[in-house]
Amino acid sequence: MRKTTPKKTATLGAALASCLVLATPGQALDQLVFSTPGASDTLRTALERSSLLTRAEADGITDPLEVFSIARVEYGRLIGTLYEAGHYSGVINVLIDGREAADISPLDPPAQIGTIEVRVNPGPKFVFGRARIGPLAPNTTARDDFAPGAPARSTVIRDAARGAVDDWRDRGHAKAEPADQDVIADHDTRQLDADVTIDPGPRLRFGELRPTGQRHVRPERIVAIAGLPTGERFSPEAATRAATRLRRTGAFASVALREAEDPNPDSTLDFDVSVVEAPRRRIGAGAEYDTEDGVRLTAFWMHRNLLGGAERFRVEGEVAGIGARSGGVDFRLGTEFTRPATFTPDTALTLGAMLESEDQRDYTARRARISAGVTHLFSDTLTGDAAIEYQFERARFGADRSVRRNFSTVALPLGLTWDRRNDTLDPTRGFYLAGTATPFLGLRDADTGAQTTLDARGFYPFGGEDRIVFAARAQLGAVLGADISATPRRYLFYSGGGGTVRGQPFESLGVSPGGVDSGGQGFAAFATEVRVGVTDTIGVVAFADAGFVSEGAFSGASDWHAGAGLGVRYDTAVGPLRVDLGMPVRGDTGRGLQIYIGIGQAF
């Protein structure tokens, strides 16, 4: 094809026309008329939503040259919408003060615009006459809606081609792509014939991962964390998991994984991963308040890449019970070191240490704990934990804190979490299950036994846009094999407070074996909420909670209490701001209204 150069006079004329239009005071668009004779309500809505002129009017765009430019591209926008709905003989008019926009020369745009009329006559719907796609991957079929007689929407052809390509990629053909397509509309029969040819390309295996963009994280650690299965058959899911592992470390602000353009001669396909590292250090703080336990302040300092391998080191502290009605001030200081991709790409090693001081209504305790453990991600929703820890606890409890124990234990905490919530901070659907089993060996003043817990939560939406959500939670706990007086206070259960029963003071329900106030070895708590969205950012909540504590593992002396109330939620960037007002409805607490303030839903 011979290339021609536009005449300079035409270029100058266009520039001069633009300057004259810009220099002349333009008249604002007075009226936009949008009509769709013969269109269904659904199609009319789709056309109006896709219209660039409708959007320009809503945005207050009035400059004549800009409106004229938008009008000229309106045709393509509306044609695409008609094709998506299966209309291939539509007629579109965009009239600027009675003149067809497509017939107005760009070199002589209107200096002012009064009325624009958009008329869309969609014409009849088409159906598929012939619908062919192939070759298809073994044991796969085309989409059911891509078949003769089905509505011939352009999106169906696109999705059928995309699905066929995805099927080949799932079988290792990373470079599968549509090679050709032949689409013919027969206006007499109102049928659309579509033939799509797929080129599956060769079956490939994973090659090397080539990191770029890193500054402080070592390239070999990026490769190890990603865990790209070099040498194995290509799989889109495996490639996605590799990028997810890198993002999960928190060491990177962005991760982009791209296939190489061409396979290697040995049928392997290399990948390039471009990373942008996040700031290495982070500081955060938080605050919570309830009327019984007072103010809780937390703060942390974290390093995201301590040793150059995306290792996370975190120091956190907490002061609680400030202004509490009962008990004293509690302190906690902990450190945690996490190394991703230890043993396997989905296994992280964690080393931790903690010092803690508690002053509660029934006991005081000073603790020191060190631990080493692993966390393994079996899938995006299933996580397992295993650790070994040593704990020393110096506790005083009983009447006038006269009983003193120096509990020394070695424990093996095991946990499994299944999280199918759609949002961790503000879930509206799904469920969450977390179970733990912690066998412990008593070394000093402590019996040998085990603690088990279960936390189950469910979320069910009602109405459109999840405006109403029913949420429920059940918590169970038991201590087995140890006498209650020889069980470290950390393993015993209490009920009451924001984490169990709102409307009841924090840890207000326990047991009194032999007249000695203590936590129990059996525990159950149930909570229900109805969450109603009032606006996009404000919601109200009605809740009812109940808790049960028993002396033994659901045996011996026991008692239960309950609370209920109302709350308000205000959505923020870090989760909903929560304010709950709870009152006791069963149980003699001697207290009245309880107020809880925090970030995130109660559960």
Coordinates of C-alpha atoms in Angstrom, one line a residue, residues 137-396:
A137 CA -9.3 -29.6 23.8
P138 CA -9.9 -33.3 24.5
N139 CA -13.0 -34.1 26.5
T140 CA -14.3 -30.5 26.3
T141 CA -17.3 -29.0 24.5
A142 CA -18.3 -25.5 23.4
R143 CA -20.5 -23.4 25.5
D144 CA -24.2 -24.4 25.4
D145 CA -25.3 -20.9 24.2
F146 CA -22.9 -21.1 21.2
A147 CA -25.1 -23.3 19.1
P148 CA -27.5 -23.0 16.1
G149 CA -30.8 -21.3 17.1
A150 CA -29.3 -19.6 20.2
P151 CA -29.4 -15.8 20.5
A152 CA -26.4 -14.5 18.5
R153 CA -24.8 -12.1 21.0
S154 CA -21.3 -11.1 20.2
T155 CA -20.3 -11.7 23.8
V156 CA -21.2 -15.4 23.3
I157 CA -18.6 -15.7 20.5
R158 CA -16.0 -13.9 22.5
D159 CA -16.6 -16.1 25.6
A160 CA -16.7 -19.3 23.5
A161 CA -13.3 -18.4 22.1
R162 CA -11.9 -17.5 25.4
G163 CA -13.3 -20.7 27.0
A164 CA -11.8 -22.9 24.2
V165 CA -8.4 -21.2 24.7
D166 CA -8.6 -21.6 28.5
D167 CA -9.3 -25.3 28.0
W168 CA -6.2 -25.8 26.0
R169 CA -4.1 -23.7 28.5
D170 CA -5.4 -25.9 31.3
R171 CA -3.9 -28.9 29.4
G172 CA -0.5 -27.3 29.1
H173 CA -0.8 -25.4 25.8
A174 CA 0.3 -22.0 27.2
K175 CA 0.3 -20.3 23.8
A176 CA -3.2 -21.3 22.6
E177 CA -5.0 -18.5 20.9
P178 CA -7.8 -17.8 18.3
A179 CA -6.2 -18.1 14.9
D180 CA -9.0 -16.9 12.7
Q181 CA -12.7 -16.1 12.8
D182 CA -15.3 -15.8 10.1
V183 CA -18.6 -14.0 11.1
I184 CA -21.3 -13.4 8.5
A185 CA -24.7 -11.8 9.2
D186 CA -27.5 -12.9 6.9
H187 CA -30.1 -10.1 7.1
D188 CA -32.7 -11.9 5.1
T189 CA -32.8 -14.9 7.5
R190 CA -31.7 -12.9 10.6
Q191 CA -29.0 -15.5 11.3
L192 CA -25.4 -15.1 12.2
D193 CA -22.8 -17.7 11.0
A194 CA -19.7 -17.8 13.2
D195 CA -16.6 -19.9 12.6
V196 CA -13.8 -19.6 15.0
T197 CA -10.5 -21.4 14.6
I198 CA -8.2 -22.1 17.6
D199 CA -4.5 -22.6 17.4
P200 CA -3.6 -24.7 20.5
G201 CA 0.2 -24.4 20.0
P202 CA 2.6 -27.0 21.5
R203 CA 2.3 -28.4 25.0
L204 CA 4.8 -26.7 27.2
R205 CA 6.5 -27.0 30.6
F206 CA 7.5 -24.4 33.1
G207 CA 10.9 -22.9 32.5
E208 CA 12.9 -20.5 34.6
L209 CA 11.6 -17.6 36.7
R210 CA 13.5 -14.4 36.0
P211 CA 13.0 -11.7 38.7
T212 CA 13.4 -8.0 37.9
G213 CA 12.8 -4.8 39.8
Q214 CA 14.0 -6.0 43.2
R215 CA 16.3 -3.8 45.3
H216 CA 16.8 -5.5 48.6
V217 CA 15.2 -9.0 48.3
R218 CA 17.6 -11.5 46.9
P219 CA 16.6 -12.9 43.5
E220 CA 17.1 -16.5 44.6
R221 CA 14.6 -15.9 47.5
I222 CA 12.1 -14.5 45.0
V223 CA 12.4 -17.7 43.0
A224 CA 12.1 -19.9 46.1
I225 CA 9.1 -18.0 47.4
A226 CA 7.2 -18.1 44.1
G227 CA 7.8 -21.8 43.8
L228 CA 7.2 -21.9 40.1
P229 CA 7.3 -25.7 39.3
T230 CA 10.1 -25.7 36.8
G231 CA 10.1 -28.7 34.5
E232 CA 6.4 -29.6 35.2
R233 CA 3.6 -29.2 32.6
F234 CA 2.3 -25.6 32.3
S235 CA -0.7 -24.8 34.3
P236 CA -2.4 -21.4 34.6
E237 CA -3.3 -22.1 38.3
A238 CA 0.3 -22.9 39.1
A239 CA 1.4 -19.6 37.6
T240 CA -1.3 -17.7 39.5
R241 CA -0.2 -19.4 42.8
A242 CA 3.4 -18.3 42.2
A243 CA 2.4 -14.7 42.0
T244 CA 0.1 -15.0 45.0
R245 CA 2.9 -16.4 47.1
L246 CA 5.0 -13.4 46.4
R247 CA 2.2 -11.0 47.2
R248 CA 1.4 -12.8 50.4
T249 CA 4.8 -12.1 51.9
G250 CA 3.9 -8.4 52.2
A251 CA 7.4 -7.5 51.0
F252 CA 6.2 -6.3 47.6
A253 CA 3.9 -3.4 46.7
S254 CA 3.2 -5.0 43.3
V255 CA 3.9 -8.3 41.5
A256 CA 3.5 -8.8 37.8
L257 CA 4.1 -12.3 36.3
R258 CA 4.4 -12.5 32.6
E259 CA 5.0 -15.4 30.2
A260 CA 7.9 -15.1 27.8
E261 CA 6.8 -14.3 24.2
D262 CA 8.4 -17.5 22.7
P263 CA 8.9 -20.9 24.2
N264 CA 12.4 -22.4 24.4
P265 CA 13.6 -25.0 22.0
D266 CA 13.2 -27.7 24.7
S267 CA 9.4 -26.9 25.0
T268 CA 9.8 -25.0 28.2
L269 CA 8.4 -21.5 28.8
D270 CA 10.2 -19.0 30.9
F271 CA 8.4 -16.4 33.1
D272 CA 9.4 -12.8 34.0
V273 CA 8.3 -11.5 37.3
S274 CA 8.5 -7.8 37.9
V275 CA 8.3 -6.7 41.5
V276 CA 8.1 -3.4 43.3
E277 CA 9.2 -3.6 46.9
A278 CA 7.0 -2.2 49.6
P279 CA 8.6 0.1 52.3
R280 CA 10.7 -2.2 54.5
R281 CA 9.5 -0.7 57.8
R282 CA 6.0 -0.1 59.0
I283 CA 4.6 1.3 62.2
G284 CA 1.0 0.9 63.4
A285 CA -1.3 1.5 66.4
G286 CA -4.8 0.8 67.5
A287 CA -7.3 1.5 70.3
E288 CA -10.4 -0.2 71.7
Y289 CA -12.7 0.8 74.5
D290 CA -15.4 -0.8 76.5
T291 CA -17.0 0.5 79.7
E292 CA -16.0 -2.5 81.8
D293 CA -12.4 -3.3 80.7
G294 CA -11.5 0.2 79.9
V295 CA -9.1 1.3 77.1
R296 CA -6.8 -1.1 75.2
L297 CA -3.9 0.4 73.3
T298 CA -1.8 -1.5 70.8
A299 CA 1.2 -0.6 68.7
F300 CA 3.7 -2.5 66.5
W301 CA 6.9 -2.0 64.5
M302 CA 7.5 -4.3 61.6
H303 CA 10.4 -5.0 59.2
R304 CA 9.3 -6.7 55.9
N305 CA 12.7 -7.8 54.7
L306 CA 14.9 -8.4 57.7
L307 CA 17.6 -10.6 56.1
G308 CA 17.1 -10.0 52.4
G309 CA 14.7 -13.0 51.9
A310 CA 11.3 -11.3 52.6
E311 CA 11.5 -12.3 56.2
R312 CA 9.1 -10.4 58.5
F313 CA 10.1 -9.3 62.0
R314 CA 7.4 -7.8 64.1
V315 CA 7.6 -6.3 67.6
E316 CA 4.2 -5.5 69.2
G317 CA 3.1 -4.2 72.6
E318 CA -0.2 -3.8 74.3
V319 CA -1.5 -2.0 77.4
A320 CA -5.0 -2.9 78.4
G321 CA -7.4 -2.3 81.3
I322 CA -6.7 1.4 81.5
G323 CA -9.6 2.7 83.6
A324 CA -11.1 -0.7 84.0
R325 CA -13.9 -1.2 86.6
S326 CA -12.3 -4.3 87.9
G327 CA -8.8 -5.8 87.8
G328 CA -5.7 -3.8 87.0
V329 CA -3.6 -2.8 84.0
D330 CA -2.4 -5.6 81.7
F331 CA 0.8 -5.5 79.7
R332 CA 2.1 -7.5 76.8
L333 CA 5.3 -7.4 74.7
G334 CA 5.9 -9.9 71.9
T335 CA 8.2 -10.5 69.0
E336 CA 7.7 -12.7 65.9
F337 CA 10.0 -13.7 63.1
T338 CA 8.5 -15.2 60.0
R339 CA 10.4 -16.7 57.1
P340 CA 8.3 -17.6 54.0
A341 CA 9.0 -20.6 51.8
T342 CA 10.7 -22.7 54.4
F343 CA 10.6 -26.5 53.6
T344 CA 8.0 -25.8 50.8
P345 CA 6.9 -22.7 49.0
D346 CA 3.6 -22.8 50.9
T347 CA 5.2 -23.3 54.4
A348 CA 6.3 -20.4 56.6
L349 CA 8.6 -20.8 59.7
T350 CA 7.7 -18.7 62.7
L351 CA 9.7 -18.0 65.8
G352 CA 8.2 -16.1 68.7
A353 CA 8.7 -14.8 72.2
M354 CA 6.3 -13.0 74.5
L355 CA 6.2 -11.4 78.0
E356 CA 2.8 -10.8 79.5
S357 CA 1.3 -9.5 82.7
E358 CA -2.4 -9.9 83.5
D359 CA -4.4 -8.5 86.5
Q360 CA -7.9 -9.8 86.3
R361 CA -10.7 -10.0 88.8
D362 CA -10.0 -13.6 89.7
Y363 CA -6.2 -13.9 89.3
T364 CA -3.0 -12.3 88.4
A365 CA -0.5 -13.9 86.1
R366 CA 3.0 -13.2 84.8
R367 CA 4.0 -15.2 81.7
A368 CA 7.0 -15.8 79.5
R369 CA 6.6 -17.9 76.4
I370 CA 8.9 -18.9 73.5
S371 CA 7.7 -20.9 70.5
A372 CA 8.7 -22.2 67.1
G373 CA 6.2 -23.4 64.5
V374 CA 5.2 -23.7 60.9
T375 CA 2.1 -22.5 59.0
H376 CA 1.2 -24.3 55.8
L377 CA -1.3 -23.1 53.2
F378 CA -3.1 -26.1 51.8
S379 CA -5.2 -23.9 49.6
D380 CA -6.4 -20.3 49.4
T381 CA -8.9 -21.1 52.1
L382 CA -7.4 -23.9 54.2
T383 CA -4.5 -23.2 56.5
G384 CA -2.8 -25.5 59.1
D385 CA -0.5 -24.6 62.0
A386 CA 1.8 -26.6 64.2
A387 CA 4.2 -25.4 66.8
I388 CA 6.1 -26.3 70.0
E389 CA 6.3 -23.8 72.8
Y390 CA 7.5 -23.5 76.3
Q391 CA 5.6 -21.4 78.8
F392 CA 6.3 -20.3 82.4
E393 CA 3.4 -18.8 84.3
R394 CA 3.5 -17.4 87.8
A395 CA -0.1 -17.1 88.9
R396 CA -2.0 -16.0 92.0

